Short mmCIF file of C-alpha atoms and ligand atoms in Angstrom, two decimals:
data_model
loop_
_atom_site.label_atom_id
_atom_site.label_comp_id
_atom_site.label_asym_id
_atom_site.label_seq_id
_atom_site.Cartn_x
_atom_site.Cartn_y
_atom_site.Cartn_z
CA UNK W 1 -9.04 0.81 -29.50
CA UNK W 2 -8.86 -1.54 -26.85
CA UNK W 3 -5.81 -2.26 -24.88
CA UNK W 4 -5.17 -5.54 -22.68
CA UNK W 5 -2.33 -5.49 -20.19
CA UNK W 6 -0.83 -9.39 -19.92
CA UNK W 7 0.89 -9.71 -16.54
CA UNK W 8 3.58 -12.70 -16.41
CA UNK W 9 3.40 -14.58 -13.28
CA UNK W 10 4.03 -17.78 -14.31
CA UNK W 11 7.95 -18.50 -13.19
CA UNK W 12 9.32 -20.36 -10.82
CA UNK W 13 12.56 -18.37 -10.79
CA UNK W 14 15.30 -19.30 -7.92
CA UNK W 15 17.72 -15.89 -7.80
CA UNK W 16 15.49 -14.63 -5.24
CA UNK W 17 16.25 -17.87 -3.03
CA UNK W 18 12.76 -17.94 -1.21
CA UNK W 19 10.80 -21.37 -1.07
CA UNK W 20 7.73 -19.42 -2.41
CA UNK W 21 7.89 -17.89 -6.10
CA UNK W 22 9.04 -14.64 -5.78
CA UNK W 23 5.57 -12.83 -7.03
CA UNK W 24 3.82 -14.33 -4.49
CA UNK W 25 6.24 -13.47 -1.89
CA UNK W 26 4.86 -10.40 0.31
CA UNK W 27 5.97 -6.67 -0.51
CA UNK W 28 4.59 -3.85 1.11
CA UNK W 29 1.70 -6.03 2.59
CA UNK W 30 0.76 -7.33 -0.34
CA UNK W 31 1.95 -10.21 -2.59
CA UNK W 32 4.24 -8.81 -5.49
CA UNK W 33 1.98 -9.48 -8.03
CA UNK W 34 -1.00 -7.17 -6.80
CA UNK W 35 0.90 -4.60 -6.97
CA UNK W 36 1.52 -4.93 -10.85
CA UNK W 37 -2.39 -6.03 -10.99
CA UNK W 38 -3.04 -2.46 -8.90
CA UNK W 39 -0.87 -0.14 -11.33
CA UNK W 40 -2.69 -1.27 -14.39
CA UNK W 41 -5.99 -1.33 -12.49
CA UNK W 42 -5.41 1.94 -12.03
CA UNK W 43 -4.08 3.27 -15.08
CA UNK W 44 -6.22 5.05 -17.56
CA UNK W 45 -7.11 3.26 -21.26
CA UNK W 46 -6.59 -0.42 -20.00
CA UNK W 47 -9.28 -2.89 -20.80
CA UNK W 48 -8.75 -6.21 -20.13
CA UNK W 49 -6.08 -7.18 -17.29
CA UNK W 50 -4.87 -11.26 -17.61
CA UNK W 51 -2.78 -12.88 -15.22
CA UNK W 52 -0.82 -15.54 -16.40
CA UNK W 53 -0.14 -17.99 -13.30
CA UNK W 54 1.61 -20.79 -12.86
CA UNK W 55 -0.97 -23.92 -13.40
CA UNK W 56 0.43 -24.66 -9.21
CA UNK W 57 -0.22 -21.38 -8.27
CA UNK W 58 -3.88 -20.81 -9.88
CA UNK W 59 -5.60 -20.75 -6.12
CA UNK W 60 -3.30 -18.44 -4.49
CA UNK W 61 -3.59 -16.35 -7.76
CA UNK W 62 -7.20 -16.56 -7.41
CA UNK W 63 -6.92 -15.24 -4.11
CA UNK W 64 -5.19 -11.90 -4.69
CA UNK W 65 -6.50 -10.78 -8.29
CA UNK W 66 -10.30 -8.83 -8.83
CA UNK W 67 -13.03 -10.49 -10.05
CA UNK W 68 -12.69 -8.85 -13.38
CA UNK W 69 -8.95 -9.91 -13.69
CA UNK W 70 -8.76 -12.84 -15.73
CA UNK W 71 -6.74 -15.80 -14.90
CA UNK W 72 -4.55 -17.97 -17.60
CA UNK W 73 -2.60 -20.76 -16.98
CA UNK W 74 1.04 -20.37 -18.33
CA UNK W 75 3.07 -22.97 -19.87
CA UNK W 76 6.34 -24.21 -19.01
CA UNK W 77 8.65 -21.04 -20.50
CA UNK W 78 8.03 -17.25 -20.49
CA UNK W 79 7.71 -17.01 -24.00
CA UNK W 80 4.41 -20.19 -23.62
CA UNK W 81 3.54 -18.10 -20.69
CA UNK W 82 3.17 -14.62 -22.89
CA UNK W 83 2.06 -16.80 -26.08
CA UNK W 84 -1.30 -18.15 -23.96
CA UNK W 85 -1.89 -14.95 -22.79
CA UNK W 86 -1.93 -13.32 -26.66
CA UNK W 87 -4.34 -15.83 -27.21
CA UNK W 88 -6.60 -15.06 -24.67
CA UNK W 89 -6.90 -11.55 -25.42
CA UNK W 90 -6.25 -12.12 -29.47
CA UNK W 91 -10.29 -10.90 -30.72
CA UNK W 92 -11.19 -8.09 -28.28
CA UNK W 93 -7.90 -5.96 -27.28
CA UNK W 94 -6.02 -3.93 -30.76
CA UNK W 95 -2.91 -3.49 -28.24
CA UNK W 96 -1.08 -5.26 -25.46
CA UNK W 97 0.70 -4.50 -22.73
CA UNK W 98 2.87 -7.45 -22.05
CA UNK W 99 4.50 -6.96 -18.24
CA UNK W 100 6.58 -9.04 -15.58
CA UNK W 101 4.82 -9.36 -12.56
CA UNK W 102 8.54 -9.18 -10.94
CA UNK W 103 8.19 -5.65 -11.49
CA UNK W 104 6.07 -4.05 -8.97
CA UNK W 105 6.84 -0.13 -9.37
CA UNK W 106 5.53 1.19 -12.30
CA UNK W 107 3.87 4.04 -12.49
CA UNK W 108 0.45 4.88 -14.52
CA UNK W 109 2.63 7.48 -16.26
CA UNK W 110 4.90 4.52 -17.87
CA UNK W 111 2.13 2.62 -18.80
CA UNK W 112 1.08 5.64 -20.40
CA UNK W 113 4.13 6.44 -22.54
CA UNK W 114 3.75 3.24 -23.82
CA UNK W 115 0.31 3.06 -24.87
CA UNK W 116 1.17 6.73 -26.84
CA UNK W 117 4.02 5.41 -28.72
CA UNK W 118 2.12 2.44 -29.77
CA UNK W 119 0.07 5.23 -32.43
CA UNK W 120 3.49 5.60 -33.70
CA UNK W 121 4.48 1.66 -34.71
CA UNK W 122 3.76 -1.79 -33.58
CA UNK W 123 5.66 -2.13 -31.20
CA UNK W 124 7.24 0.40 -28.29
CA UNK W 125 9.13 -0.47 -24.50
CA UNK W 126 10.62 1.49 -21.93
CA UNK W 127 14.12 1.39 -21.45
CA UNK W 128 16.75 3.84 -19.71
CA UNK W 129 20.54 4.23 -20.80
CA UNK W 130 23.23 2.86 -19.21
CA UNK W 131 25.11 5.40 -17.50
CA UNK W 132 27.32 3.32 -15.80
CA UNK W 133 30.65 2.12 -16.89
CA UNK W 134 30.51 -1.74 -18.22
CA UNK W 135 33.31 -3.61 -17.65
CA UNK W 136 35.16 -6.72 -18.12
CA UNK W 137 35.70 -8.91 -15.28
CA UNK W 138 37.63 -11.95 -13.74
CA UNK W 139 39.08 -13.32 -10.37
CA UNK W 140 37.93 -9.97 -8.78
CA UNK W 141 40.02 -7.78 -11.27
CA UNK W 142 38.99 -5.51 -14.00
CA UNK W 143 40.50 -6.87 -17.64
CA UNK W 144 38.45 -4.85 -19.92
CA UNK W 145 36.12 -2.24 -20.41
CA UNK W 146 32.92 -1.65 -22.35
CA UNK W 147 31.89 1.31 -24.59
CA UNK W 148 27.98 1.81 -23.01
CA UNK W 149 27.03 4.41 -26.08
CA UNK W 150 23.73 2.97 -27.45
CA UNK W 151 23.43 0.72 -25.06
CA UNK W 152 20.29 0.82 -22.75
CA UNK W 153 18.43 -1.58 -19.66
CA UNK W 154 15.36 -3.11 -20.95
CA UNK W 155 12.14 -2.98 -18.66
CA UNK W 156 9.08 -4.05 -18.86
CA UNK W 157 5.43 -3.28 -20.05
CA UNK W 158 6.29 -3.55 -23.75
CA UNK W 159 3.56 -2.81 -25.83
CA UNK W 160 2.41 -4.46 -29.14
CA UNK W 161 -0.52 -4.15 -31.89
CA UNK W 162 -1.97 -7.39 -31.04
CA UNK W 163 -1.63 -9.17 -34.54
CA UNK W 164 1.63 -8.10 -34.99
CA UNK W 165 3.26 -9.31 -31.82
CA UNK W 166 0.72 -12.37 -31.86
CA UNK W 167 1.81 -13.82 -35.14
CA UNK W 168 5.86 -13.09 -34.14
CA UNK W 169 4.75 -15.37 -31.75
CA UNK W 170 3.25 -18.20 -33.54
CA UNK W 171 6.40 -17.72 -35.88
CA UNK W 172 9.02 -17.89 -33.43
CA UNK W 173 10.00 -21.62 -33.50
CA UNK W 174 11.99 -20.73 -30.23
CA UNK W 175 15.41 -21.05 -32.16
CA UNK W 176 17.43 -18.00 -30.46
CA UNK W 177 17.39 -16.42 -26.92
CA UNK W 178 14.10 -14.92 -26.26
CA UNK W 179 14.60 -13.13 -23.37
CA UNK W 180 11.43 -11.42 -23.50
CA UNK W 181 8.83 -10.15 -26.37
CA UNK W 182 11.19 -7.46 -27.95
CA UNK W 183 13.11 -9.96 -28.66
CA UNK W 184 10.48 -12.25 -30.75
CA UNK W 185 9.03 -8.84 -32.30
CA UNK W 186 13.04 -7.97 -33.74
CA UNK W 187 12.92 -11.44 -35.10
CA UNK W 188 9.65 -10.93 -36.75
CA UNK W 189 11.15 -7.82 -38.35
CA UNK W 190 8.87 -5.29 -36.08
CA UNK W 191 10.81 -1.67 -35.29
CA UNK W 192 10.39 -1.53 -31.65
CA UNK W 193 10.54 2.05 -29.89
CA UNK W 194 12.48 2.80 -27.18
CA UNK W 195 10.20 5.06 -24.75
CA UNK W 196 11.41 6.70 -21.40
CA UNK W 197 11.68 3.82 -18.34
CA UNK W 198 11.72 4.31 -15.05
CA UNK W 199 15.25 3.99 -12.25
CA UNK W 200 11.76 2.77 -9.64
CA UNK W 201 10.83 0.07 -12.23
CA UNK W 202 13.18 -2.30 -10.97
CA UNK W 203 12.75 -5.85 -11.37
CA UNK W 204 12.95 -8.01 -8.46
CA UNK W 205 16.09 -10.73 -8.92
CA UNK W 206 17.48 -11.09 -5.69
CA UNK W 207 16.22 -11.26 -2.03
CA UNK W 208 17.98 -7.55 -1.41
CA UNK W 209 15.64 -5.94 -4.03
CA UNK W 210 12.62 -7.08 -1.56
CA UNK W 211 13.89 -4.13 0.25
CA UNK W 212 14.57 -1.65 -2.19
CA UNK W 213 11.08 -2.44 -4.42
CA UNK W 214 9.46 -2.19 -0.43
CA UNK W 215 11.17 1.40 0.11
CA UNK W 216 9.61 2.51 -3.25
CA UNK W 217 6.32 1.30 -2.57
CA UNK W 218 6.12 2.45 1.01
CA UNK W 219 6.71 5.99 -0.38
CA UNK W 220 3.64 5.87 -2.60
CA UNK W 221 1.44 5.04 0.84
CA UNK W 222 -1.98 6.39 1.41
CA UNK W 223 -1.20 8.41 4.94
CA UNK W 224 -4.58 10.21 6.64
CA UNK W 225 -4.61 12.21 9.41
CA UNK W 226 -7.46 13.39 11.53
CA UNK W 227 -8.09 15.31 14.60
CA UNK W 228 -10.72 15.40 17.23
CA UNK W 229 -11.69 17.85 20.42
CA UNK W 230 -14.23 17.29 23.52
CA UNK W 231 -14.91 18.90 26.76
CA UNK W 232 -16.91 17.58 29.61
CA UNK W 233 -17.95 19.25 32.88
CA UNK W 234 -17.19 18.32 36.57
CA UNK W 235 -19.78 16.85 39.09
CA UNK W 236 -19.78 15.59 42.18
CA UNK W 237 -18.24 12.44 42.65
CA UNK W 238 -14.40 10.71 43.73
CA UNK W 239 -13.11 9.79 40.88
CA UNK W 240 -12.80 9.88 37.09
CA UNK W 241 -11.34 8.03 33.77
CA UNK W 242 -8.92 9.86 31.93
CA UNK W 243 -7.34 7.63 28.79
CA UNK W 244 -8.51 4.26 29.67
CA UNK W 245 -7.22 5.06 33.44
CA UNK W 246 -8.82 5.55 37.04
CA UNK W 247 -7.73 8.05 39.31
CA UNK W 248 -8.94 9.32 42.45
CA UNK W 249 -10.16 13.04 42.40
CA UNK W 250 -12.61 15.09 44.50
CA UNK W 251 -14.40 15.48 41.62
CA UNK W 252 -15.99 13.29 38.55
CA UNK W 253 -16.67 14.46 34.84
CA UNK W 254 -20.33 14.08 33.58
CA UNK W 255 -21.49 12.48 30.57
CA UNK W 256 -23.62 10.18 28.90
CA UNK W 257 -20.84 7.64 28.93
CA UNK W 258 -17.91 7.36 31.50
CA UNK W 259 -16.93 10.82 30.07
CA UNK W 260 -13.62 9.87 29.11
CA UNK W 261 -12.97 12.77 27.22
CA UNK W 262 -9.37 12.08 26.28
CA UNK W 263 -10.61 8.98 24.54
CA UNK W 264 -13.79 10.67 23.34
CA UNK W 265 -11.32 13.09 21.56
CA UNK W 266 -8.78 10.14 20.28
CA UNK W 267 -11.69 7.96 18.96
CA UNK W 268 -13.20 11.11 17.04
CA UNK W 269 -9.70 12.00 15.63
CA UNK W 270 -9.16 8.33 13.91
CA UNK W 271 -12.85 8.00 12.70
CA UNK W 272 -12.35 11.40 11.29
CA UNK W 273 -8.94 10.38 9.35
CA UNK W 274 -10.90 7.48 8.32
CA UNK W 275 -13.74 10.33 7.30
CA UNK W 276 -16.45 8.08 9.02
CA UNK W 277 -18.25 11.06 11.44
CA UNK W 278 -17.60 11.20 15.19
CA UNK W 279 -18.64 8.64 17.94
CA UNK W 280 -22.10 10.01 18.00
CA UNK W 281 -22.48 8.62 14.81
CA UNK W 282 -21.12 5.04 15.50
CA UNK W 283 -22.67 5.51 19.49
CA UNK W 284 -25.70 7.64 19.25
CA UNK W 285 -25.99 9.05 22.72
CA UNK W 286 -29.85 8.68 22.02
CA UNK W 287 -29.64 4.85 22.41
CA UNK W 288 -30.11 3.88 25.84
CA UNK W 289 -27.63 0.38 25.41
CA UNK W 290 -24.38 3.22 25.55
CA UNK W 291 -25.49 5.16 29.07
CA UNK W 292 -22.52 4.78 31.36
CA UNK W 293 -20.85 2.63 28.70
CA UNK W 294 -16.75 2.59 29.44
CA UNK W 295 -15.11 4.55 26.58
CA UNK W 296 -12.77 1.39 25.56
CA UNK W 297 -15.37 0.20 23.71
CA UNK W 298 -15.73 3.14 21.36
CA UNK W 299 -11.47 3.21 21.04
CA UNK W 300 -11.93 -0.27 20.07
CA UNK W 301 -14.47 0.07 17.34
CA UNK W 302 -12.25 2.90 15.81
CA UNK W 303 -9.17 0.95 15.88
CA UNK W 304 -11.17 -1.94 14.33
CA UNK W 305 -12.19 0.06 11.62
CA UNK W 306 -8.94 1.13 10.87
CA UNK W 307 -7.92 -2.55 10.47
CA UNK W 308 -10.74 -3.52 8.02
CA UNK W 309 -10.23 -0.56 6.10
CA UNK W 310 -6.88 -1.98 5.37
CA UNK W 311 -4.93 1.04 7.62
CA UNK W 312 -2.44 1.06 10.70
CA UNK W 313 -2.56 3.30 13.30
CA UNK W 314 1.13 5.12 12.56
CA UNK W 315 0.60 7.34 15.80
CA UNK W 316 -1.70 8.86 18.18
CA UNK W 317 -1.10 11.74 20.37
CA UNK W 318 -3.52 13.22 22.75
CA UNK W 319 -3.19 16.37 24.62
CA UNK W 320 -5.84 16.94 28.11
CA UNK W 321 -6.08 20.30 29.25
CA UNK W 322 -7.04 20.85 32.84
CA UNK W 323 -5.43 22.33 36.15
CA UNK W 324 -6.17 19.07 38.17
CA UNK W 325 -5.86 16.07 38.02
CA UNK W 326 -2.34 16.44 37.24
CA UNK W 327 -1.56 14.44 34.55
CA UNK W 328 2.19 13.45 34.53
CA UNK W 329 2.38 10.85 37.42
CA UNK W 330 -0.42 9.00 35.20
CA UNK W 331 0.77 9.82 31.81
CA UNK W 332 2.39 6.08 31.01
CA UNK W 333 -0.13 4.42 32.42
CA UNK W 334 -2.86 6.53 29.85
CA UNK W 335 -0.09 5.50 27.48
CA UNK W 336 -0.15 1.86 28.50
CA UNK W 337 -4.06 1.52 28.01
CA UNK W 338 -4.34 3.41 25.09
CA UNK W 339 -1.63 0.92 23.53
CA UNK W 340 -3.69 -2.24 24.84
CA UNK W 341 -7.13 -1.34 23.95
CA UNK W 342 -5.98 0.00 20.30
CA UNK W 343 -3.36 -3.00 19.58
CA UNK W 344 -0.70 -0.08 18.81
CA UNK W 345 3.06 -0.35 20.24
CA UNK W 346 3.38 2.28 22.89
CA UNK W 347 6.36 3.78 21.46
CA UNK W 348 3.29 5.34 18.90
CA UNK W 349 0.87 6.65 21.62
CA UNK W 350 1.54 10.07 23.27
CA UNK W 351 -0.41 11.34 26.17
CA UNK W 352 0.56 15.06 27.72
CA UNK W 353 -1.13 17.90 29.33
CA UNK W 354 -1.17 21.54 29.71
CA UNK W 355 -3.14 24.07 31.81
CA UNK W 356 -4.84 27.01 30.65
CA UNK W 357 -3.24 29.27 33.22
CA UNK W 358 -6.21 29.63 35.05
CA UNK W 359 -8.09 30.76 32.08
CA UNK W 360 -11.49 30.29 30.95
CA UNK W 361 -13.58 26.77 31.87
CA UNK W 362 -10.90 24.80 32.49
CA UNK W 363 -9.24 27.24 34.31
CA UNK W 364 -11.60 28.03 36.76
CA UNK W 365 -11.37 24.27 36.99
CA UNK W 366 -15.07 23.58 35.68
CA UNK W 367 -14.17 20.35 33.21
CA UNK W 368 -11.94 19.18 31.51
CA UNK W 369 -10.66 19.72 27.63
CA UNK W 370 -9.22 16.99 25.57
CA UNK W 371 -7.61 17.50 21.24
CA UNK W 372 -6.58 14.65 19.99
CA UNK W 373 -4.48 13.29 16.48
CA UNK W 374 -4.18 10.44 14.56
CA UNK W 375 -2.16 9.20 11.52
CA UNK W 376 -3.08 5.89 9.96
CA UNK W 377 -1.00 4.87 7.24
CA UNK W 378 -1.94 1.89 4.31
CA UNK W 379 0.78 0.37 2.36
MG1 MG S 401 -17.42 13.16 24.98
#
């Protein structure tokens, strides 16, 4: 059995009083209908995916959705909207999922409960009961109240056998309040089942539920986190980089680069949240173009990976462990450089040092030892 999901995007709704539609307004980084497009990309047993767009919109729709989306023009009311839709998917898909693009949250497991009650009847939607009392009001005063038993909130996807829901359609002479496709299917005479909704599967009405709908989709975020360690040795010399900084010392670190270790070990901590190796990979030290090559550019490389992997750099902390140089007096300067040559506010960069109490190589002051963190975070 095949199963088409039929995402409404077609409206040109007002409540949410922004000059752009709402679903193409931005939400978590993303316009608010990709993230419908996403949830039933991702969910298991959907075929085809249609988005029906607003005949205006069809180039910033083409924009957002994957090639194997397919793209309908909508007409001028939801239930036109839904009705070309059916049509488009009326000879392949057995079932549809018909869903508002205004709601961004679902979860895979919602479109599943819908798809599994659809074995049980021709038609099934997610709902949740009121639980609130419902009353009467007027002039700011309470003059009645409402019994809620049996009464429930109405989400979206509802799902359909295709022919069923299809001909309501073509029936429905649009006499009566169709509010949405449970409606038409009641008219038709279809039992439709209530199945479990969801309190995240809110749908997006007015400009404050940009920030609740954000909230809930910021807590589903792909977070990584990697770490990374290098040492190098002293030599002679007068002075040395340490995070993206010069300072004077009797002494210089030795390496194929500049030897800034503490970047060395900040670079191989994001490529290894990003799992892509170490900066030998990306820099082999084999390739004569990197000898004496300032560490910035490897930082920079890193951070623009994270970028066009579609991550931010949440924070990065770096910890250099030596006896001398002391660290401290140069600590927001590191800070500073780090922040400028990886496009990340300083208030998300840590540099700080310890000693080894005399311990071991660093102790005995023979180089210098640098671990480093990072979190990236995609919406
Ligand atoms: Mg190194």
């Amino acid at each position: 059995m095949i199963i088409a999901a039929i995402i409404v995007a077609a409206g040109r709704g007002s409540r949410a009083q922004r000059a752009l539609p709402k679903q193409w307004q931005l939400l978590a980084g993303r316009p608010v209908v990709a993230h419908a497009l996403a949830a039933f990309a991702a969910a298991p047993r959907i075929g085809p995916v249609i988005l029906v767009a607003h005949p205006d919109d069809m180039d910033r729709a083409r924009a957002v959705v994957a090639p194997d989306v397919r793209l309908v023009p909508g007409g001028a009311t939801r239930r036109a909207s839904v009705r070309a839709g059916l049509e488009a998917v009326r000879d392949t898909a057995g079932c549809v999922l018909i869903h508002d693009a205004a709601r961004p949250c679902l979860s895979p497991a919602l479109i599943a409960r819908v798809i599994d009650a659809l074995a049980q009847g021709p038609a099934a939607a997610p709902a949740l009961p009121v639980t609130d009392a419902l009353w009467q009001g007027e002039a700011g005063l309470v003059t009645g109240l409402h019994d809620r038993t049996g009464l429930f909130r109405a989400q979206t996807p509802q799902g359909f056998h295709t022919d069923a829901i299809l001909s309501a359609h073509r029936r429905d002479t649009g006499a009566g309040n169709a509010d949405d496709d449970v409606a038409i299917a009641r008219r038709a005479g279809l039992p439709v089942r209530i199945v479990e909704g969801e309190a995240d599967n809110l749908k997006i009405t007015y400009p404050g539920d940009f920030a609740r709908a954000e909230k809930i989709l910021r807590g589903q975020m792909d977070i990584r986190m990697g770490t990374g360690f290098d040492v190098h040795r002293f030599g002679p010399g007068d002075k040395l980089t340490l995070c993206g900084v010069s300072l004077p010392h009797d002494r210089t670190l030795q390496g194929h680069s500049d030897a800034d270790v503490g970047i060395h070990a900040l670079a191989d901590a994001i490529y290894g949240a990003l799992a892509e190796g170490d900066i030998g990979r990306h820099f082999p030290p084999s390739d004569p173009q990197w000898k004496g090559a300032e560490s910035h550019v490897f930082l920079r490389h890193a951070a623009r990976l994270v970028s066009e992997k579609g991550f931010r750099i949440s924070n990065l902390d770096v910890t250099l462990i030596c006896e001398l140089p002391r660290i401290g007096p140069h600590a927001a300067a590191m800070r500073a450089a780090l922040a400028r040559i990886t496009g990340t506010e300083i208030c998300r960069i840590s540099v700080k040092a310890t000693t080894s109490e005399r311990l071991g190589f660093t102790g005995r002051g023979e180089g210098i030892a640098a671990q480093a963190a990072a979190t990236l975070v995609k919406p």
